[in-house]
Amino acid sequence: MSKSTNLYYYCALACIACAGIPKGYDEGGFSASTGLASFKQDFNLVKANWKDNPSGLANRQANISSFGVLGAAFGSLIALLLNDRIGRLRTYQLAICVWATGILMQIFSCGILGFMLFARIWGGLGAGGLTVTAPLFLSEIAPAKKRGLVVSLYMVVLLSFLSLGFFINYAANKHMASTPTQYRLVQAIPLIPVGIAFMCSFFLTDTPRYLASQDRFEEAIAALARLRGSNSSDPAVAEEFAQIEVQRRAKAADLANVSTIQIFREIVTIPSYRRRFALVMAMQTV
């Protein structure tokens, strides 16, 4: 690899791994910010105002947090469709735009509960989409031997910002006055690193595997060569691209005459598939 193109590869990894920030910070930074006095006052979450209806207070608090998760669930399903239709890169960029507009609506909801809930769902759509697109993108640009390590970067970033969110809330609670600016600043923090990643994404190309799936073979080889710090005539690049093509064609052949219903039926009826599916569902539920 040449130093300049090697830098491109690592910049691409960092850019796409930043897609873990929205979900991670939501679970840490936003969740903790709902406990700030300024947020409670703005959205009427003060316990003294709900003495006669404690369940109403609990429901209001739960809805504000959980509506983001609800949006994320739908966002992840939508991303499954968009990844193959418009590409990994454009899906990534679209998801960030949706999430960012949701955050902005959330910040300026000014104590209006309905607007906040809508903003939570809308932002969740983007955050959920990124949970699907980013790991897929990372897996498709990583060398086969390092694929597991590279994909794990997404979770490293997610969990790092989840933890960081609590410290940011602690600092805001300790050093800032209990005004709306307090919780708005806390909730706006992730816009900075994700915004930088979004701008950097316009210097990236889509994944070689996606480009090949669209029969854009020259672009796919060029993208792969750029990631590996080589040129299109490099035998190593040609060999890796040939492997990608074999895997892609094999997958297409396997799924050519299979409907979604048939896939679901196999998951239910074939024991090995059923165990894997149950394990993944159990992990996500926990």
CSV table of C-alpha atoms in Angstrom, one decimal:
chain,number,residue,atom,x,y,z
A,1,MET,CA,0.0,0.0,0.0
A,2,SER,CA,1.2,3.5,-0.7
A,3,LYS,CA,1.1,5.9,2.2
A,4,SER,CA,-1.5,8.2,0.6
A,5,THR,CA,-3.9,5.5,-0.3
A,6,ASN,CA,-3.4,3.7,2.9
A,7,LEU,CA,-4.5,7.0,4.5
A,8,TYR,CA,-7.7,6.9,2.4
A,9,TYR,CA,-8.5,3.4,3.6
A,10,TYR,CA,-8.1,4.3,7.3
A,11,CYS,CA,-10.1,7.6,6.8
A,12,ALA,CA,-12.9,5.5,5.2
A,13,LEU,CA,-12.9,3.2,8.2
A,14,ALA,CA,-13.0,6.1,10.6
A,15,CYS,CA,-15.7,7.9,8.6
A,16,ILE,CA,-18.0,4.9,8.4
A,17,ALA,CA,-17.4,3.8,12.0
A,18,CYS,CA,-18.7,7.2,13.2
A,19,ALA,CA,-22.1,5.9,12.2
A,20,GLY,CA,-22.1,4.2,15.6
A,21,ILE,CA,-22.2,7.6,17.4
A,22,PRO,CA,-26.0,8.3,16.9
A,23,LYS,CA,-27.2,5.1,18.5
A,24,GLY,CA,-24.5,5.0,21.2
A,25,TYR,CA,-24.9,8.6,22.2
A,26,ASP,CA,-28.7,8.2,22.2
A,27,GLU,CA,-28.4,5.3,24.7
A,28,GLY,CA,-25.9,7.2,26.9
A,29,GLY,CA,-26.0,11.0,26.3
A,30,PHE,CA,-29.7,11.5,25.5
A,31,SER,CA,-31.0,9.0,28.0
A,32,ALA,CA,-29.0,10.7,30.8
A,33,SER,CA,-30.0,14.2,29.6
A,34,THR,CA,-33.6,13.4,30.4
A,35,GLY,CA,-32.6,13.4,34.1
A,36,LEU,CA,-31.2,16.9,34.0
A,37,ALA,CA,-33.4,19.4,35.9
A,38,SER,CA,-33.6,21.7,32.9
A,39,PHE,CA,-35.1,18.9,30.7
A,40,LYS,CA,-37.5,17.9,33.4
A,41,GLN,CA,-38.7,21.5,33.8
A,42,ASP,CA,-39.2,22.0,30.0
A,43,PHE,CA,-41.1,18.7,29.5
A,44,ASN,CA,-43.0,18.7,32.8
A,45,LEU,CA,-41.2,15.7,34.2
A,46,VAL,CA,-41.0,17.1,37.7
A,47,LYS,CA,-42.2,14.5,40.2
A,48,ALA,CA,-44.1,17.1,42.3
A,49,ASN,CA,-46.4,17.9,39.4
A,50,TRP,CA,-47.5,14.3,39.2
A,51,LYS,CA,-48.3,13.4,42.8
A,52,ASP,CA,-51.8,12.2,41.8
A,53,ASN,CA,-50.7,10.4,38.6
A,54,PRO,CA,-47.3,8.7,39.1
A,55,SER,CA,-48.0,6.3,36.3
A,56,GLY,CA,-48.6,9.2,33.9
A,57,LEU,CA,-45.1,10.5,34.7
A,58,ALA,CA,-43.6,7.1,34.2
A,59,ASN,CA,-45.3,6.8,30.8
A,60,ARG,CA,-44.2,10.2,29.7
A,61,GLN,CA,-40.6,9.5,30.6
A,62,ALA,CA,-40.7,6.0,29.0
A,63,ASN,CA,-42.2,7.4,25.8
A,64,ILE,CA,-39.6,10.1,25.3
A,65,SER,CA,-36.8,7.4,25.6
A,66,SER,CA,-38.5,4.5,23.8
A,67,PHE,CA,-39.8,6.4,20.7
A,68,GLY,CA,-36.2,6.7,19.5
A,69,VAL,CA,-35.9,2.9,19.7
A,70,LEU,CA,-39.2,2.5,17.8
A,71,GLY,CA,-38.0,4.7,15.0
A,72,ALA,CA,-34.7,2.8,14.9
A,73,ALA,CA,-36.5,-0.5,14.4
A,74,PHE,CA,-38.3,0.8,11.3
A,75,GLY,CA,-35.1,2.6,10.1
A,76,SER,CA,-33.1,-0.7,10.1
A,77,LEU,CA,-35.8,-2.4,8.0
A,78,ILE,CA,-35.9,0.5,5.5
A,79,ALA,CA,-32.1,0.4,5.3
A,80,LEU,CA,-32.2,-3.2,4.3
A,81,LEU,CA,-34.1,-2.2,1.2
A,82,LEU,CA,-32.1,1.0,0.4
A,83,ASN,CA,-28.7,-0.6,0.7
A,84,ASP,CA,-29.2,-2.6,-2.5
A,85,ARG,CA,-31.3,0.1,-4.3
A,86,ILE,CA,-29.2,3.2,-3.9
A,87,GLY,CA,-26.0,1.9,-2.5
A,88,ARG,CA,-24.3,1.7,0.8
A,89,LEU,CA,-22.7,5.2,0.6
A,90,ARG,CA,-25.9,7.0,-0.3
A,91,THR,CA,-27.9,5.1,2.3
A,92,TYR,CA,-25.3,6.1,4.9
A,93,GLN,CA,-25.5,9.8,3.9
A,94,LEU,CA,-29.3,9.7,3.8
A,95,ALA,CA,-29.5,8.1,7.2
A,96,ILE,CA,-27.3,10.8,8.7
A,97,CYS,CA,-29.4,13.5,7.2
A,98,VAL,CA,-32.6,12.0,8.7
A,99,TRP,CA,-30.9,11.5,12.1
A,100,ALA,CA,-29.5,15.0,12.1
A,101,THR,CA,-32.8,16.7,11.3
A,102,GLY,CA,-34.4,14.6,14.0
A,103,ILE,CA,-31.8,15.9,16.5
A,104,LEU,CA,-32.3,19.5,15.5
A,105,MET,CA,-36.1,19.1,15.9
A,106,GLN,CA,-35.5,17.4,19.2
A,107,ILE,CA,-33.3,20.3,20.5
A,108,PHE,CA,-35.7,23.0,19.5
A,109,SER,CA,-39.0,21.2,20.5
A,110,CYS,CA,-39.2,23.7,23.4
A,111,GLY,CA,-41.1,21.6,25.8
A,112,ILE,CA,-43.7,20.5,23.2
A,113,LEU,CA,-44.1,16.8,24.0
A,114,GLY,CA,-45.7,15.8,20.7
A,115,PHE,CA,-43.0,17.5,18.7
A,116,MET,CA,-40.3,15.8,20.8
A,117,LEU,CA,-41.9,12.3,20.3
A,118,PHE,CA,-42.1,12.9,16.5
A,119,ALA,CA,-38.4,14.1,16.5
A,120,ARG,CA,-37.4,11.0,18.5
A,121,ILE,CA,-39.1,8.7,15.9
A,122,TRP,CA,-37.7,10.6,13.0
A,123,GLY,CA,-34.2,10.7,14.4
A,124,GLY,CA,-34.5,7.0,15.3
A,125,LEU,CA,-35.2,6.2,11.7
A,126,GLY,CA,-31.7,7.5,10.7
A,127,ALA,CA,-29.9,6.0,13.7
A,128,GLY,CA,-31.5,2.6,13.0
A,129,GLY,CA,-30.6,2.8,9.4
A,130,LEU,CA,-27.0,3.4,10.3
A,131,THR,CA,-26.9,0.3,12.5
A,132,VAL,CA,-27.4,-1.8,9.3
A,133,THR,CA,-25.5,0.2,6.7
A,134,ALA,CA,-22.3,0.9,8.6
A,135,PRO,CA,-21.3,-2.7,9.5
A,136,LEU,CA,-22.2,-3.8,6.0
A,137,PHE,CA,-20.1,-1.0,4.5
A,138,LEU,CA,-17.1,-1.8,6.8
A,139,SER,CA,-17.3,-5.5,6.0
A,140,GLU,CA,-17.3,-4.9,2.3
A,141,ILE,CA,-14.2,-2.6,2.3
A,142,ALA,CA,-12.1,-4.7,4.7
A,143,PRO,CA,-9.6,-7.3,3.6
A,144,ALA,CA,-11.0,-10.8,4.4
A,145,LYS,CA,-8.5,-11.6,7.1
A,146,LYS,CA,-9.3,-8.4,9.0
A,147,ARG,CA,-13.0,-8.3,8.4
A,148,GLY,CA,-14.1,-9.2,12.0
A,149,LEU,CA,-11.7,-6.6,13.5
A,150,VAL,CA,-12.8,-3.9,11.1
A,151,VAL,CA,-16.5,-4.5,11.7
A,152,SER,CA,-16.0,-4.4,15.5
A,153,LEU,CA,-14.8,-0.7,15.1
A,154,TYR,CA,-18.5,0.2,14.7
A,155,MET,CA,-19.3,-1.2,18.2
A,156,VAL,CA,-16.1,0.3,19.7
A,157,VAL,CA,-17.3,3.8,18.6
A,158,LEU,CA,-20.9,3.1,19.6
A,159,LEU,CA,-19.9,2.0,23.1
A,160,SER,CA,-17.3,4.7,23.5
A,161,PHE,CA,-19.8,7.5,22.8
A,162,LEU,CA,-22.4,5.7,25.0
A,163,SER,CA,-20.0,6.0,27.9
A,164,LEU,CA,-18.9,9.5,26.9
A,165,GLY,CA,-22.5,10.7,27.0
A,166,PHE,CA,-22.7,10.1,30.8
A,167,PHE,CA,-19.6,12.1,31.4
A,168,ILE,CA,-20.8,15.0,29.3
A,169,ASN,CA,-24.1,15.0,31.2
A,170,TYR,CA,-22.2,15.0,34.5
A,171,ALA,CA,-20.1,18.0,33.4
A,172,ALA,CA,-23.2,19.8,32.2
A,173,ASN,CA,-25.0,19.1,35.4
A,174,LYS,CA,-22.1,20.3,37.5
A,175,HIS,CA,-20.9,23.4,35.6
A,176,MET,CA,-24.0,24.7,33.7
A,177,ALA,CA,-27.1,26.5,34.9
A,178,SER,CA,-30.4,24.6,34.7
A,179,THR,CA,-31.7,26.4,31.6
A,180,PRO,CA,-32.9,24.8,28.3
A,181,THR,CA,-29.4,25.5,26.9
A,182,GLN,CA,-28.0,22.9,29.3
A,183,TYR,CA,-29.8,19.9,27.9
A,184,ARG,CA,-29.8,21.3,24.3
A,185,LEU,CA,-26.1,21.5,24.3
A,186,VAL,CA,-25.7,18.0,25.7
A,187,GLN,CA,-28.1,16.6,23.0
A,188,ALA,CA,-26.4,18.5,20.2
A,189,ILE,CA,-22.8,17.3,20.9
A,190,PRO,CA,-22.9,14.3,18.5
A,191,LEU,CA,-23.8,16.5,15.6
A,192,ILE,CA,-20.2,17.7,15.5
A,193,PRO,CA,-18.3,14.4,14.9
A,194,VAL,CA,-21.1,12.9,12.8
A,195,GLY,CA,-21.2,16.1,10.8
A,196,ILE,CA,-17.5,15.9,10.1
A,197,ALA,CA,-17.9,12.2,9.0
A,198,PHE,CA,-20.8,13.2,6.8
A,199,MET,CA,-18.7,15.8,4.9
A,200,CYS,CA,-15.8,13.4,4.6
A,201,SER,CA,-18.1,10.7,3.1
A,202,PHE,CA,-18.4,12.8,-0.1
A,203,PHE,CA,-14.7,12.0,-0.8
A,204,LEU,CA,-15.5,8.2,-0.6
A,205,THR,CA,-16.6,5.8,-3.3
A,206,ASP,CA,-19.2,3.1,-2.7
A,207,THR,CA,-18.0,-0.4,-1.9
A,208,PRO,CA,-16.5,-2.6,-4.6
A,209,ARG,CA,-19.1,-5.3,-3.9
A,210,TYR,CA,-22.0,-2.9,-4.4
A,211,LEU,CA,-20.5,-1.4,-7.6
A,212,ALA,CA,-19.9,-4.9,-9.0
A,213,SER,CA,-23.6,-5.9,-8.2
A,214,GLN,CA,-24.6,-3.0,-10.4
A,215,ASP,CA,-22.3,-4.2,-13.3
A,216,ARG,CA,-20.1,-1.2,-12.8
A,217,PHE,CA,-17.0,-3.4,-12.9
A,218,GLU,CA,-14.4,-0.8,-13.8
A,219,GLU,CA,-15.5,1.5,-11.0
A,220,ALA,CA,-15.5,-1.5,-8.6
A,221,ILE,CA,-11.9,-2.5,-9.5
A,222,ALA,CA,-10.8,1.1,-9.2
A,223,ALA,CA,-12.5,1.4,-5.8
A,224,LEU,CA,-10.8,-1.8,-4.6
A,225,ALA,CA,-7.4,-0.7,-5.9
A,226,ARG,CA,-7.8,2.7,-4.1
A,227,LEU,CA,-8.7,0.9,-0.8
A,228,ARG,CA,-5.7,-1.4,-1.1
A,229,GLY,CA,-3.3,1.4,-2.1
A,230,SER,CA,-2.5,-0.1,-5.4
A,231,ASN,CA,-3.6,0.2,-9.0
A,232,SER,CA,-6.2,-1.7,-11.2
A,233,SER,CA,-3.5,-3.8,-12.9
A,234,ASP,CA,-2.1,-5.2,-9.6
A,235,PRO,CA,-2.6,-9.0,-9.6
A,236,ALA,CA,-3.5,-9.0,-5.9
A,237,VAL,CA,-6.3,-6.6,-6.6
A,238,ALA,CA,-7.5,-8.7,-9.6
A,239,GLU,CA,-7.4,-11.8,-7.4
A,240,GLU,CA,-9.4,-10.2,-4.6
A,241,PHE,CA,-12.0,-8.8,-7.0
A,242,ALA,CA,-12.3,-12.3,-8.6
A,243,GLN,CA,-13.1,-13.7,-5.2
A,244,ILE,CA,-15.7,-11.0,-4.6
A,245,GLU,CA,-17.3,-11.8,-8.0
A,246,VAL,CA,-17.5,-15.5,-7.2
A,247,GLN,CA,-19.1,-14.9,-3.8
A,248,ARG,CA,-21.5,-12.4,-5.3
A,249,ARG,CA,-22.6,-14.6,-8.2
A,250,ALA,CA,-23.0,-17.6,-5.8
A,251,LYS,CA,-25.2,-15.6,-3.5
A,252,ALA,CA,-27.3,-14.3,-6.5
A,253,ALA,CA,-27.7,-17.9,-7.8
A,254,ASP,CA,-28.8,-19.1,-4.3
A,255,LEU,CA,-31.4,-16.4,-3.9
A,256,ALA,CA,-32.5,-16.2,-7.6
A,257,ASN,CA,-35.7,-18.3,-7.2
A,258,VAL,CA,-36.2,-17.9,-3.4
A,259,SER,CA,-38.9,-15.7,-2.0
A,260,THR,CA,-38.9,-13.9,1.3
A,261,ILE,CA,-41.6,-16.3,2.6
A,262,GLN,CA,-39.4,-19.3,1.6
A,263,ILE,CA,-36.5,-17.8,3.5
A,264,PHE,CA,-38.6,-17.3,6.6
A,265,ARG,CA,-39.9,-20.9,6.3
A,266,GLU,CA,-36.4,-22.2,6.2
A,267,ILE,CA,-35.5,-20.2,9.3
A,268,VAL,CA,-38.4,-21.8,11.2
A,269,THR,CA,-38.1,-25.3,9.9
A,270,ILE,CA,-34.3,-25.9,9.6
A,271,PRO,CA,-32.9,-26.5,13.1
A,272,SER,CA,-29.4,-24.9,12.5
A,273,TYR,CA,-31.0,-21.8,11.1
A,274,ARG,CA,-33.6,-21.6,13.8
A,275,ARG,CA,-30.9,-21.8,16.6
A,276,ARG,CA,-28.8,-19.0,15.0
A,277,PHE,CA,-31.9,-16.9,14.6
A,278,ALA,CA,-33.0,-17.5,18.2
A,279,LEU,CA,-29.5,-16.7,19.5
A,280,VAL,CA,-29.4,-13.4,17.6
A,281,MET,CA,-32.9,-12.4,18.7
A,282,ALA,CA,-32.1,-13.3,22.3
A,283,MET,CA,-28.9,-11.2,22.3
A,284,GLN,CA,-30.7,-8.2,20.8
A,285,THR,CA,-33.6,-8.6,23.3
A,286,VAL,CA,-31.2,-8.6,26.3
